[in-house]
mmCIF file of C-alpha atoms and ligand atoms in Angstrom:
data_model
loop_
_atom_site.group_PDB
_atom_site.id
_atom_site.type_symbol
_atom_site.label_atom_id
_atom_site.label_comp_id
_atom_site.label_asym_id
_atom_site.label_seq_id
_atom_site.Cartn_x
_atom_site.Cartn_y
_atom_site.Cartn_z
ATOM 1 C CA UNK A 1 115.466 79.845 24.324
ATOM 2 C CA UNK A 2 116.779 82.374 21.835
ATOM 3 C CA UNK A 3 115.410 86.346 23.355
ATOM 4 C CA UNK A 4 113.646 88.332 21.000
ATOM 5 C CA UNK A 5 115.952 91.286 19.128
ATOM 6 C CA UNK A 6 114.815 94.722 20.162
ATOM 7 C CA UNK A 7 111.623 95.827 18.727
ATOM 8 C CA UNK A 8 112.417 97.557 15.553
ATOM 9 C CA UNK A 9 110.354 100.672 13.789
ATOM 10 C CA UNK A 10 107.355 99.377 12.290
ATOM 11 C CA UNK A 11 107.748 99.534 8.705
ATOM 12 C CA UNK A 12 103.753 97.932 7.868
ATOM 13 C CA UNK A 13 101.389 98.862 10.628
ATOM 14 C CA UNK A 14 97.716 97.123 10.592
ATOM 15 C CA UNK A 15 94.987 96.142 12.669
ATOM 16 C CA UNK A 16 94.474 99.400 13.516
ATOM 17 C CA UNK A 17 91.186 101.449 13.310
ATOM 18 C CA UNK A 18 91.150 101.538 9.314
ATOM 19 C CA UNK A 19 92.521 99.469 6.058
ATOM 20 C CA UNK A 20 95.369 101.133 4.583
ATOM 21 C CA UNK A 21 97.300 100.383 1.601
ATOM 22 C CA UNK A 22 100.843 100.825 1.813
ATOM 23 C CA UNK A 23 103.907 101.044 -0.640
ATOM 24 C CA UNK A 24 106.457 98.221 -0.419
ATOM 25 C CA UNK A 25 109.304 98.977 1.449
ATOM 26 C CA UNK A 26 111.908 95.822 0.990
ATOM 27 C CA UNK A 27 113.287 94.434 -2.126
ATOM 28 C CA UNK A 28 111.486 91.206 -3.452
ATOM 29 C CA UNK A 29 114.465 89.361 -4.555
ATOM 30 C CA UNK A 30 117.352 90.203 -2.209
ATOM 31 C CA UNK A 31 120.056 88.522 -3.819
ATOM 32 C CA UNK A 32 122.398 90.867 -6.330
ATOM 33 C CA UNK A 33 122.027 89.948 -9.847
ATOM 34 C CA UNK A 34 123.686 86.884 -11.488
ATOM 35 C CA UNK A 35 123.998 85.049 -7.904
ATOM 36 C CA UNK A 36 124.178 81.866 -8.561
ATOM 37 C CA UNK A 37 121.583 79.450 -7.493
ATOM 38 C CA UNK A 38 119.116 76.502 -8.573
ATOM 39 C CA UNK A 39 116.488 79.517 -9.935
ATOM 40 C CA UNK A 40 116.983 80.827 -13.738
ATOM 41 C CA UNK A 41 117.724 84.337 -14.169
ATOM 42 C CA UNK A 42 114.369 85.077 -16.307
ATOM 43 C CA UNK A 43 112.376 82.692 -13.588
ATOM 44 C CA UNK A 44 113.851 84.878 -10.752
ATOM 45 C CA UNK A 45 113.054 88.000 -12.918
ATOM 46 C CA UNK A 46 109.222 87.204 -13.355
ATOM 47 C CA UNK A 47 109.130 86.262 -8.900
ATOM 48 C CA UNK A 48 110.036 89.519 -8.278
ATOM 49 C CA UNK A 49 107.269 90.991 -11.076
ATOM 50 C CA UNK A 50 104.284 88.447 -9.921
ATOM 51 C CA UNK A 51 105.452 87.808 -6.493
ATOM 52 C CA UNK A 52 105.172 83.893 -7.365
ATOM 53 C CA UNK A 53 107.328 81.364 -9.373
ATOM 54 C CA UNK A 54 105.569 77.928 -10.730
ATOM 55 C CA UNK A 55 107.776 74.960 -11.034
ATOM 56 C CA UNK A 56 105.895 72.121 -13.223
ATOM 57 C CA UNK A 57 108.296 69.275 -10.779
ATOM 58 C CA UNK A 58 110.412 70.253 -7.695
ATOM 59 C CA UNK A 59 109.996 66.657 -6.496
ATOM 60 C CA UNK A 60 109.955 63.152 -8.590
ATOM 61 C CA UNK A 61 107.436 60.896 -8.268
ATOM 62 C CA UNK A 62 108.772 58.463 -6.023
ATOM 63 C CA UNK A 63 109.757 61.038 -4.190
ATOM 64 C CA UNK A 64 106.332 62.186 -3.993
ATOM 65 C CA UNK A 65 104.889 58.896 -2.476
ATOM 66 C CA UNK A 66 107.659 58.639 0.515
ATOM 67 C CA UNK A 67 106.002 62.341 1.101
ATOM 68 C CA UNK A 68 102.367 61.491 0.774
ATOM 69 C CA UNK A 69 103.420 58.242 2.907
ATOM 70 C CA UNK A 70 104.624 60.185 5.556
ATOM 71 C CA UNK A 71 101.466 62.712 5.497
ATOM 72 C CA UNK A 72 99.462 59.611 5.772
ATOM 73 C CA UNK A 73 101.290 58.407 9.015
ATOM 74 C CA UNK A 74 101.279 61.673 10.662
ATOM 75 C CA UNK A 75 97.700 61.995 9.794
ATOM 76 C CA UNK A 76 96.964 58.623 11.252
ATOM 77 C CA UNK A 77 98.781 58.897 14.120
ATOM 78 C CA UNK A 78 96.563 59.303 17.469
ATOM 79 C CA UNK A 79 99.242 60.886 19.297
ATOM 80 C CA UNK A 80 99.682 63.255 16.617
ATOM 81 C CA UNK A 81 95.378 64.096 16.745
ATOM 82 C CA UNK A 82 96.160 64.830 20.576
ATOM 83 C CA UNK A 83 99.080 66.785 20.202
ATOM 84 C CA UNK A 84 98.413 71.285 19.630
ATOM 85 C CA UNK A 85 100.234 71.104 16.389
ATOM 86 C CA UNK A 86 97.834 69.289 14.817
ATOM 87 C CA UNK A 87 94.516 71.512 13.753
ATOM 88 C CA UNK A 88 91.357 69.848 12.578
ATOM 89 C CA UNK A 89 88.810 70.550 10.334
ATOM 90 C CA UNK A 90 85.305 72.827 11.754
ATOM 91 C CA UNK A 91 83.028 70.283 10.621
ATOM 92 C CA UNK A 92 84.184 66.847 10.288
ATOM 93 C CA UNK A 93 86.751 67.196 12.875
ATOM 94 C CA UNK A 94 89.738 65.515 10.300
ATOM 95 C CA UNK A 95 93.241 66.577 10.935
ATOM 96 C CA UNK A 96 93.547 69.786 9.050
ATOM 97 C CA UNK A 97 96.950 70.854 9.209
ATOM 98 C CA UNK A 98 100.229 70.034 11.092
ATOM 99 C CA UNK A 99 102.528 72.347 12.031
ATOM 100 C CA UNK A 100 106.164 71.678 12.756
ATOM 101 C CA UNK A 101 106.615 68.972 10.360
ATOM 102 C CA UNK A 102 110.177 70.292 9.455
ATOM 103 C CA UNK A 103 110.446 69.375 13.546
ATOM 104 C CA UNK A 104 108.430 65.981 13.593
ATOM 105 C CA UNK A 105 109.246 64.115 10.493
ATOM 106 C CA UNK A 106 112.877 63.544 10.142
ATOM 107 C CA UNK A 107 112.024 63.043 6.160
ATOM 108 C CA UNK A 108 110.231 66.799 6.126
ATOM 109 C CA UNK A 109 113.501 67.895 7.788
ATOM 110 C CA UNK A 110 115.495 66.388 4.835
ATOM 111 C CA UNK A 111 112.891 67.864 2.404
ATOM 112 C CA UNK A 112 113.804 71.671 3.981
ATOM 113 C CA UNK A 113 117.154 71.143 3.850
ATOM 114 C CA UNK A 114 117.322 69.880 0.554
ATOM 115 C CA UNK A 115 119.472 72.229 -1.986
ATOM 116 C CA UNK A 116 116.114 71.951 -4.349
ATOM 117 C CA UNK A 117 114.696 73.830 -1.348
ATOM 118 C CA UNK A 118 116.756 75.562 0.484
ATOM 119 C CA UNK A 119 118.650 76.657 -2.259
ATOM 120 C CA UNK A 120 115.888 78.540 -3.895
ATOM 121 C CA UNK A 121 114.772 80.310 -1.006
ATOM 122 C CA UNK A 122 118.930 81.137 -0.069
ATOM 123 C CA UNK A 123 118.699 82.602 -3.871
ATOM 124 C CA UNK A 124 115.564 85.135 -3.016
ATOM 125 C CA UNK A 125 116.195 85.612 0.304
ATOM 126 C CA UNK A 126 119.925 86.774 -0.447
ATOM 127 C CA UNK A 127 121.358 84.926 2.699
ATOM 128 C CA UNK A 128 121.519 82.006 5.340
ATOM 129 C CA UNK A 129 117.558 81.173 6.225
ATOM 130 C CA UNK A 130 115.602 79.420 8.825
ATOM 131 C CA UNK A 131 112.327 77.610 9.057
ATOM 132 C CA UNK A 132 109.719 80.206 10.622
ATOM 133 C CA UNK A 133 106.864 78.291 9.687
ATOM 134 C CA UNK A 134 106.166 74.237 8.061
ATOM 135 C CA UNK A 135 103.001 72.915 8.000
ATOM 136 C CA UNK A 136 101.522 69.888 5.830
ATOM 137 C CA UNK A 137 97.750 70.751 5.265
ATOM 138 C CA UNK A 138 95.938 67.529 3.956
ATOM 139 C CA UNK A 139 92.615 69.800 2.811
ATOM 140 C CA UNK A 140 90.799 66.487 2.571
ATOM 141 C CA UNK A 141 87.821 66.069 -0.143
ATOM 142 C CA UNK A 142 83.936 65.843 1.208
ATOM 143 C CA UNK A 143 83.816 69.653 2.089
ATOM 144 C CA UNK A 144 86.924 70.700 3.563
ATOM 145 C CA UNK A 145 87.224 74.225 4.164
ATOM 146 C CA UNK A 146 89.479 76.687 2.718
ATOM 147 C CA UNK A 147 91.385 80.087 3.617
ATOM 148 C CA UNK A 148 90.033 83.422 2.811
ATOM 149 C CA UNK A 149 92.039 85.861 1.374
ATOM 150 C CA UNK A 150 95.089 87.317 2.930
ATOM 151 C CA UNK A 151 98.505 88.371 2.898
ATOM 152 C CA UNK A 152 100.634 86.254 5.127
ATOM 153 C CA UNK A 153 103.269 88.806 5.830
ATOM 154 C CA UNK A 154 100.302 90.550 6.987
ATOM 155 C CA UNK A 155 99.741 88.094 10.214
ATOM 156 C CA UNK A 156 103.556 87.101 10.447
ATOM 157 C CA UNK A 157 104.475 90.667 11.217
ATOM 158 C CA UNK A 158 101.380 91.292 13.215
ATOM 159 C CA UNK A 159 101.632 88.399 15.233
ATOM 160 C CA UNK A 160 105.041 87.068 15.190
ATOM 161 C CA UNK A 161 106.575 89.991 14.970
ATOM 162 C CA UNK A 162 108.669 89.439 11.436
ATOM 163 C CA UNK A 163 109.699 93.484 10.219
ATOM 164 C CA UNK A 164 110.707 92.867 7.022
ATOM 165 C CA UNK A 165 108.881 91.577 3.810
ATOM 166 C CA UNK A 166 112.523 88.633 3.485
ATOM 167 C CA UNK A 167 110.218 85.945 3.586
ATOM 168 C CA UNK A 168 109.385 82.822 1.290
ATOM 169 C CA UNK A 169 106.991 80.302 1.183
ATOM 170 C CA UNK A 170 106.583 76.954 -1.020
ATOM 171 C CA UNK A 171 103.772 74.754 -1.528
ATOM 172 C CA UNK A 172 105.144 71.550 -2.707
ATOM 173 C CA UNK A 173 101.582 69.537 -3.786
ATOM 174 C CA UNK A 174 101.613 66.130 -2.650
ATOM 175 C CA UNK A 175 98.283 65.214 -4.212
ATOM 176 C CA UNK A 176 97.539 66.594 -8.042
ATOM 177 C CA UNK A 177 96.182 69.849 -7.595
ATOM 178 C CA UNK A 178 93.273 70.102 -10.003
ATOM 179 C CA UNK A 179 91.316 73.444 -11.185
ATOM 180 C CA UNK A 180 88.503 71.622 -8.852
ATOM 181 C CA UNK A 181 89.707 70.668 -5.398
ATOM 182 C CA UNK A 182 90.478 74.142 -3.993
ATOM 183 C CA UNK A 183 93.931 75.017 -5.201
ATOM 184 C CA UNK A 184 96.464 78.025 -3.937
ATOM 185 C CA UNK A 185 95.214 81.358 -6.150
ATOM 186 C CA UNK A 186 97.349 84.648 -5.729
ATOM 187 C CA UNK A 187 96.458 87.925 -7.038
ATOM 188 C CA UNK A 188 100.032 88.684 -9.551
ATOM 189 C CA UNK A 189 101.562 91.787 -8.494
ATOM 190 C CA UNK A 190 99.714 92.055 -5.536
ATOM 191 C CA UNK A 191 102.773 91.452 -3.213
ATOM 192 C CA UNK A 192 104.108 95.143 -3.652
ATOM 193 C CA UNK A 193 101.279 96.412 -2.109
ATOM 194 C CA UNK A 194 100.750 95.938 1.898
ATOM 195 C CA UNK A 195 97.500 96.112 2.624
ATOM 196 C CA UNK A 196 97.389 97.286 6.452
ATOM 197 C CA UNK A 197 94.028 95.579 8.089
ATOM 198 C CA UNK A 198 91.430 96.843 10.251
ATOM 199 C CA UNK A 199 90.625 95.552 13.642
ATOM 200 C CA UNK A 200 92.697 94.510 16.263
ATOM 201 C CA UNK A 201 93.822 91.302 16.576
ATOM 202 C CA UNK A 202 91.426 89.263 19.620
ATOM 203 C CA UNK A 203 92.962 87.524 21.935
ATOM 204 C CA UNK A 204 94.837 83.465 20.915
ATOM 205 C CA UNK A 205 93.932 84.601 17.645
ATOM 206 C CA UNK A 206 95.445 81.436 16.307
ATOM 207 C CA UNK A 207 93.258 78.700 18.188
ATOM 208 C CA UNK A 208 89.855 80.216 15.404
ATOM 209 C CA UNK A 209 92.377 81.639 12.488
ATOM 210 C CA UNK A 210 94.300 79.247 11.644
ATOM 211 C CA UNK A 211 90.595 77.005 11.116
ATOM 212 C CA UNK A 212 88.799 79.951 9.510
ATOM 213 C CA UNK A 213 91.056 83.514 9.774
ATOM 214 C CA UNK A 214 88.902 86.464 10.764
ATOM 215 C CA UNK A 215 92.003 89.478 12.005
ATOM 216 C CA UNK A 216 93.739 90.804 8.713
ATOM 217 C CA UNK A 217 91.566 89.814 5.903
ATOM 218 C CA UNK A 218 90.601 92.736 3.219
ATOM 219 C CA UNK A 219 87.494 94.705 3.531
ATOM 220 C CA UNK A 220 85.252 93.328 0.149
ATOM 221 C CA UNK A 221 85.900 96.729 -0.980
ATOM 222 C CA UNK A 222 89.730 96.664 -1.509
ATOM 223 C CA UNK A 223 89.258 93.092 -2.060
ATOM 224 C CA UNK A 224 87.197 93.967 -5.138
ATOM 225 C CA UNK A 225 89.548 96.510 -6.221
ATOM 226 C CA UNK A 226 93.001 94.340 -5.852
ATOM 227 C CA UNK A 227 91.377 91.997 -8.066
ATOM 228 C CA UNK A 228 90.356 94.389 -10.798
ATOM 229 C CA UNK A 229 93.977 95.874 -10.337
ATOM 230 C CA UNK A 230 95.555 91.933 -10.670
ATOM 231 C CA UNK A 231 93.578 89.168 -11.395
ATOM 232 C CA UNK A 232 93.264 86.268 -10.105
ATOM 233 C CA UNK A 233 95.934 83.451 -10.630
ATOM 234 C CA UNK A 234 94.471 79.719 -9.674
ATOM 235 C CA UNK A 235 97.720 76.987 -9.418
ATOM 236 C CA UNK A 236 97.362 73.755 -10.508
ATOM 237 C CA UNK A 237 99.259 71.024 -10.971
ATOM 238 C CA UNK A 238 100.848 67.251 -10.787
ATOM 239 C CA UNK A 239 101.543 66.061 -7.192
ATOM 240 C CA UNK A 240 105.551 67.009 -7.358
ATOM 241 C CA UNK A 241 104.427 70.326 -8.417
ATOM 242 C CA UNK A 242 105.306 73.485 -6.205
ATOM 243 C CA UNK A 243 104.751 77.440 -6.143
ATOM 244 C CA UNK A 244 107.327 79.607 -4.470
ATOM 245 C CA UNK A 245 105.210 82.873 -3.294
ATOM 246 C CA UNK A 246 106.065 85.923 -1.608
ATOM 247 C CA UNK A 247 105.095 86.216 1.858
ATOM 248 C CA UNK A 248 103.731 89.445 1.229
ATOM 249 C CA UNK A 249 101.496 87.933 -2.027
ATOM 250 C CA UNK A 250 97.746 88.211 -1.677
ATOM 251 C CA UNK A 251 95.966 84.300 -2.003
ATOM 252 C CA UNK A 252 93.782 82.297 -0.580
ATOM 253 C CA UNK A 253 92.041 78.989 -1.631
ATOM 254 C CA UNK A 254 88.367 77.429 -1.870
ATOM 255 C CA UNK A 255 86.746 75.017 -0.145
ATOM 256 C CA UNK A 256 87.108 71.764 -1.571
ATOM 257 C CA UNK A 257 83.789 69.598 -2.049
ATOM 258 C CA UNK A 258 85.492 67.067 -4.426
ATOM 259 C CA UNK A 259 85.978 63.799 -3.547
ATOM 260 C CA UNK A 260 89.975 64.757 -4.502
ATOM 261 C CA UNK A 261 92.127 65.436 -1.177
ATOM 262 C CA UNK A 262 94.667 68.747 -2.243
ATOM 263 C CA UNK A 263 97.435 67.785 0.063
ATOM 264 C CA UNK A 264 100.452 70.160 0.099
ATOM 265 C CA UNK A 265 103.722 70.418 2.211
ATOM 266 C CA UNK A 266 104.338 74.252 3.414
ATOM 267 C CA UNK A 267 107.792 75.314 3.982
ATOM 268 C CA UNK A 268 108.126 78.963 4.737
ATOM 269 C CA UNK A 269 111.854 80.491 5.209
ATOM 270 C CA UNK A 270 112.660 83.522 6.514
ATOM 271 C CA UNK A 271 115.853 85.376 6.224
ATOM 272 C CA UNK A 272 118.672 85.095 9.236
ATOM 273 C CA UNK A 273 118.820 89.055 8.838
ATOM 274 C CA UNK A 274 115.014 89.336 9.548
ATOM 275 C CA UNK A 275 114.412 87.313 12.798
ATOM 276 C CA UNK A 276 111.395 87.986 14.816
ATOM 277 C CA UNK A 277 110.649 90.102 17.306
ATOM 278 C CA UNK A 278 108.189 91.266 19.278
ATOM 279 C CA UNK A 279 104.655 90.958 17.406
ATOM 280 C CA UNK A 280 103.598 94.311 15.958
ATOM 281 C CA UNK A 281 99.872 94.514 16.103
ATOM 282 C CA UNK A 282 99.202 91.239 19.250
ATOM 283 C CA UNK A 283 99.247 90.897 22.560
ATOM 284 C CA UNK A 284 101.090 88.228 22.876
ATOM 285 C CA UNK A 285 103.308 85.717 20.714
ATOM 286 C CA UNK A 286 101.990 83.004 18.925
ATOM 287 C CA UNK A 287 103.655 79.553 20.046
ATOM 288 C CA UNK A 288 106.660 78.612 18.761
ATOM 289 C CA UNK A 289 105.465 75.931 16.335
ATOM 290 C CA UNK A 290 103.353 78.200 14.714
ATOM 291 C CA UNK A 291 105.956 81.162 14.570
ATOM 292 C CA UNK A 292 109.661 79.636 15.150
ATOM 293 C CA UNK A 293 111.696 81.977 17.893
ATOM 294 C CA UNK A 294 114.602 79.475 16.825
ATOM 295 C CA UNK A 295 116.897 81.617 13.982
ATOM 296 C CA UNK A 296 119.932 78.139 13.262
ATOM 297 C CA UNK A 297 120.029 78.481 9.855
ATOM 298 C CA UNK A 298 118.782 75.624 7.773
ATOM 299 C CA UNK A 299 122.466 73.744 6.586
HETATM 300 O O1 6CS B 301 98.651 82.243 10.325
HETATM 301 C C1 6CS B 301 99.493 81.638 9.685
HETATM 302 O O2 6CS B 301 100.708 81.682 9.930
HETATM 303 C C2 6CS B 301 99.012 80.710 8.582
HETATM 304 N N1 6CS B 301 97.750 81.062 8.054
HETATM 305 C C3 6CS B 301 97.502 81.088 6.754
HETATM 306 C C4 6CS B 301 96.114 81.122 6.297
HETATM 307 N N2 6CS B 301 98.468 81.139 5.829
HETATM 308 C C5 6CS B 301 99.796 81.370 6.363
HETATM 309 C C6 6CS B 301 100.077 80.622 7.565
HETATM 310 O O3 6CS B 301 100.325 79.304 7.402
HETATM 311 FE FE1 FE B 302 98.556 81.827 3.728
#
């Protein structure tokens, strides 16, 4: 069990008694210029302005199916329904989201350490990185519900106790992501901007948030205003597609009431020089598979 680093200053409070908007403190891209890595200069250029970077295919097709495949197996596995990792849907009660899968599925372990992956995120995060956070969510047709808006910086610093904005996430899409079937939308720009929540986080937060997230969402208000201030980005794209995002980028996604599942792989690194510590605005620490207390660098 690796002990939590001493609590360090906290650089983004929230969940306090009033929203707050606060400056960016940390670089986006932490690598120096011209470091070599799988991301174009001009590609890495335009992450840092819109806090997101599109890439049309990260995987192949075949590729793609192995993937799916294994989503389908996981899915379909009872001892997988049974086990906390796995979160269902409010309504119909159909696996949701797995967490861990970087930990499960030896093939989502290859996937993470894959230099398509891993290299990218080495190239923004400017050093060795680790897996805080993998998750397949399988967002399944017929009325499957969605995530309201947020920043996840917002709830990995609150709750698991990341201080620094040196944090990446990718969505690989293992179904085709149409304009239709609730697809990943981020607000460009909005990722310099830390938007400090009110109301204190409730107790196991992350038994009702990670179904329907209530602690650290934006007041309509500010919620109105960001979007004047950045628009509204909606992703699409071919199963093999992915978006890179900035954990500090503000998104969410519809419902999805097609018959069209939107099945993505989550991968979130964070930076060996930014491990968690204590959570900065919860009681207590989420469980591991949700926030990973194990820094080994991904190799
Ligand atoms: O709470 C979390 O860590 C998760 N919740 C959402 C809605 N996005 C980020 C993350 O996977
Ligand atoms: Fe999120």
């Amino acid at each position: 069990m690796t002990t939590a680093p001493e609590r360090t200053a906290d650089l983004y409070p929230t969940r306090g008694t009033e929203e707050v908007l606060i400056e960016r403190k940390d670089p986006v891209v932490w690598s120096e210029p011209g470091t070599p890595g799988p991301i174009e200069a001009d590609d890495l250029a335009g992450f840092e302005r819109d806090g997101f970077l599109a890439i049309d295919q990260l995987i192949t097709p075949d590729e793609v199916s192995v993937f799916h495949g294994e989503l389908e197996r996981l899915i379909n596995d009872p001892t997988m329904r049974a086990d906390d990792r796995s979160i269902v849907e409010p309504r119909s009660q159909e696996i949701r989201t797995i967490f861990e899968v970087h930990k499960i599925s030896e093939l989502f372990a290859k996937l993470a350490a894959d230099p398509r992956v891993v290299g990218r995120a080495r190239q923004i995060l400017g050093s060795d990185v680790y897996v805080h956070q993998s998750r397949i969510n399988v967002k399944p047709g017929f009325g499957a519900s969605g995530f309201y808006w947020h920043s996840d910086f917002e709830t990995w610093h609150a709750e698991d106790g990341l201080p620094n904005m040196r944090t990446v996430s990718v969505s690989i899409a293992l179904t085709k992501n149409y304009d239709t079937n609730g697809g990943l939308m981020i607000m460009p720009g909005s990722h310099k901007t830390f938007l400090g929540c009110e109301g204190a986080t409730p107790k196991d937060n992350y038994k009702r948030s990670l179904q329907m997230q209530d602690a650290g969402i934006p007041s309509n208000e500010t919620l109105t205003s960001l979007a004047a201030d950045y628009g509204i980005r909606l992703f699409t794209g071919e199963a093999g597609s992915a978006t890179w995002f900035d954990c500090n980028a503000m998104h969410g996604s519809g419902d999805n009431i097609t018959p069209f599942p939107r099945s993505n792989v989550f991968i979130v690194f964070n930076s060996v020089e930014n491990p968690a510590v204590e959570p900065f605005a919860a009681p207590v620490r989420r469980p591991e598979y949700i926030g990973a207390r194990d820094f080994t660098p991904v190799k």
